C-alpha positions as MATLAB code, in Angstrom:
seq = 'MIRFGALGIILVALIMTPLIDRLSVHMAGEPVRLALRPVDPRDLFRGDYVILNLAITTIRPDDLTGSWPEGLKVGDPVWVQLSKSEDGLVAKPVLIAANPPGEDGELWIQGTVDRVRGTDSGAPSLQLSYGLDAFFVPEGEGLAIETLDPEELALIVLVDPRGKSLPYRLVKGDEVLLEDAGL';
ca = [
       0.000    0.000    0.000;
       2.827    2.400    0.863;
       4.498    1.593   -2.471;
       1.390    2.619   -4.403;
       1.135    5.846   -2.416;
       4.809    6.661   -3.076;
       4.359    5.815   -6.768;
       1.327    8.104   -6.922;
       3.268   10.976   -5.348;
       6.131   10.476   -7.828;
       3.727   10.480  -10.798;
       2.001   13.653   -9.604;
       5.419   15.317   -9.083;
       6.474   14.385  -12.630;
       3.287   15.843  -14.058;
       3.484   19.013  -11.962;
       7.171   19.835  -12.614;
       6.689   21.472  -16.058;
       3.602   23.300  -14.816;
       5.455   24.664  -11.796;
       8.346   25.789  -14.035;
       5.895   27.598  -16.348;
       4.101   29.141  -13.371;
       7.401   30.427  -11.956;
       8.110   32.247  -15.243;
       4.603   33.743  -15.124;
       5.094   34.910  -11.549;
       8.677   36.248  -11.766;
       8.918   37.051  -15.467;
       9.500   40.526  -16.828;
       7.502   41.409  -19.965;
       9.721   42.019  -22.999;
       8.582   43.019  -26.496;
      10.352   41.219  -29.368;
      10.005   41.955  -33.091;
       8.905   39.033  -35.287;
       7.752   37.833  -38.670;
       4.798   35.395  -38.507;
       3.901   32.534  -40.857;
       0.680   30.567  -40.440;
       0.591   26.774  -40.598;
      -1.940   24.265  -39.339;
      -1.245   21.145  -37.338;
      -3.920   18.458  -37.671;
      -3.417   17.299  -34.090;
      -2.916   20.624  -32.292;
      -4.965   23.067  -34.379;
      -3.923   26.457  -35.717;
      -0.757   28.159  -34.619;
       1.436   30.975  -35.821;
       5.117   30.223  -36.362;
       7.113   33.067  -34.869;
      10.316   34.147  -36.534;
      11.889   36.401  -33.916;
      14.205   39.168  -35.057;
      16.667   38.147  -32.299;
      16.940   34.638  -33.768;
      19.772   35.672  -36.088;
      22.525   37.682  -34.422;
      25.576   39.208  -36.078;
      28.571   40.743  -34.286;
      27.434   44.203  -35.467;
      24.246   43.746  -33.398;
      26.229   43.448  -30.161;
      28.270   45.777  -27.997;
      30.885   43.006  -27.656;
      31.756   39.764  -29.406;
      30.237   36.412  -28.614;
      32.203   33.687  -26.862;
      34.591   31.753  -29.094;
      34.047   28.101  -29.858;
      30.239   28.121  -29.852;
      28.785   25.115  -31.637;
      25.342   23.768  -32.463;
      23.440   22.738  -29.343;
      25.367   24.977  -26.943;
      23.246   26.933  -24.448;
      23.754   30.709  -24.513;
      22.355   33.677  -22.627;
      21.547   36.818  -24.597;
      21.448   40.131  -22.781;
      18.562   42.265  -24.012;
      18.286   46.001  -23.892;
      14.894   47.656  -24.116;
      14.781   50.568  -26.529;
      14.261   54.048  -25.120;
      10.701   54.094  -26.436;
      10.174   50.667  -24.843;
       8.915   49.184  -28.082;
      11.386   46.414  -28.886;
      14.201   44.732  -26.964;
      17.427   44.079  -28.864;
      20.420   41.826  -28.157;
      23.540   43.537  -26.818;
      25.717   40.728  -25.440;
      25.996   36.926  -25.549;
      27.368   34.782  -22.730;
      28.187   31.070  -22.757;
      27.471   30.735  -19.026;
      24.484   31.834  -16.973;
      25.033   35.410  -15.837;
      25.003   36.268  -12.161;
      22.344   38.474  -10.688;
      23.539   41.689  -12.294;
      20.140   43.319  -12.671;
      20.297   43.014  -16.455;
      17.704   41.268  -18.628;
      18.944   37.931  -20.051;
      17.097   35.368  -22.186;
      18.313   31.791  -22.551;
      18.677   30.248  -25.985;
      20.390   27.429  -27.832;
      22.748   27.694  -30.790;
      21.047   26.244  -33.893;
      23.671   27.279  -36.447;
      26.994   29.100  -36.615;
      27.528   30.726  -40.001;
      30.384   32.445  -41.679;
      34.038   32.227  -41.040;
      36.672   33.424  -43.467;
      34.294   33.528  -46.410;
      31.495   35.685  -45.051;
      30.040   37.739  -42.252;
      29.555   35.552  -39.187;
      26.171   35.091  -37.614;
      24.549   32.930  -34.978;
      21.169   31.309  -35.454;
      19.562   30.855  -32.025;
      16.434   29.147  -30.741;
      14.618   30.384  -27.628;
      11.746   27.884  -27.542;
       9.399   30.700  -28.593;
       8.731   29.496  -32.113;
       4.942   28.953  -32.019;
       1.873   30.643  -30.596;
      -1.377   28.660  -30.665;
      -4.424   30.543  -31.905;
      -8.165   29.839  -32.005;
      -9.123   27.878  -35.104;
      -9.443   30.050  -38.183;
      -7.603   33.079  -36.746;
      -4.145   32.124  -37.989;
      -4.750   33.252  -41.570;
      -5.946   36.681  -40.410;
      -2.719   37.162  -38.467;
      -0.646   36.060  -41.460;
      -2.098   38.900  -43.567;
      -1.022   41.598  -41.078;
       2.079   43.667  -41.761;
       4.952   41.907  -39.925;
       6.537   45.277  -39.133;
       3.523   46.073  -36.917;
       3.547   42.783  -34.995;
       5.490   41.962  -31.860;
       5.593   39.163  -29.331;
       5.507   39.985  -25.639;
       7.412   37.315  -23.745;
       7.903   36.824  -20.041;
      11.544   36.377  -19.043;
      12.426   35.327  -15.502;
      15.715   36.099  -13.708;
      17.172   32.713  -14.821;
      16.613   33.581  -18.495;
      13.686   31.183  -18.946;
      11.018   32.597  -21.240;
       7.573   31.880  -22.626;
       5.271   33.598  -25.100;
       2.708   35.799  -23.391;
       0.973   38.101  -25.876;
       0.911   38.675  -29.611;
       0.385   42.393  -30.258;
      -0.093   44.819  -33.121;
       1.111   48.167  -31.842;
      -0.670   48.553  -28.500;
      -3.538   46.212  -29.445;
      -3.426   42.711  -27.949;
      -4.326   40.223  -30.690;
      -3.836   37.028  -28.684;
      -2.951   36.191  -25.136;
      -1.526   32.962  -23.738;
      -4.305   31.633  -21.566;
      -2.708   28.437  -20.365;
      -0.245   27.584  -17.679;
];
């Protein structure tokens, strides 16, 4: 009987762990506006969603105030320091670190290196993934979002002090188009 109770507690803990992690980002996360370019697909099993192509996905050395760490390769975790613009409209990358930053009061978002481009032959760039590549929408609304001018759209994400992030709102200017309802 005790074994079944312990097994039940373990199963509940395994189910709750991702929810608690998501809740912690909701509770401690700072809202950050990121520029994007949406594309609308449809998944037969999950419904409509908008693929989000964040502007901070591709980073070149010219985008940063310093260089990125040497020796980065595909799959490496990185932390990107973001700086909010003076008008508060869009956050931009300013620095990349290979290790989690300390509590310096700056805004950092965690990502993973997807591709390292350019060496001697061309301008270098990093292709990063932040796990913010899709935003689920009510059925039939994806096509309407696809027709909007990408320059007017932005994604509000919540970023916690550890750099963990999740999509929060899809906006057009100051108008909220969609909001993440789930935890």
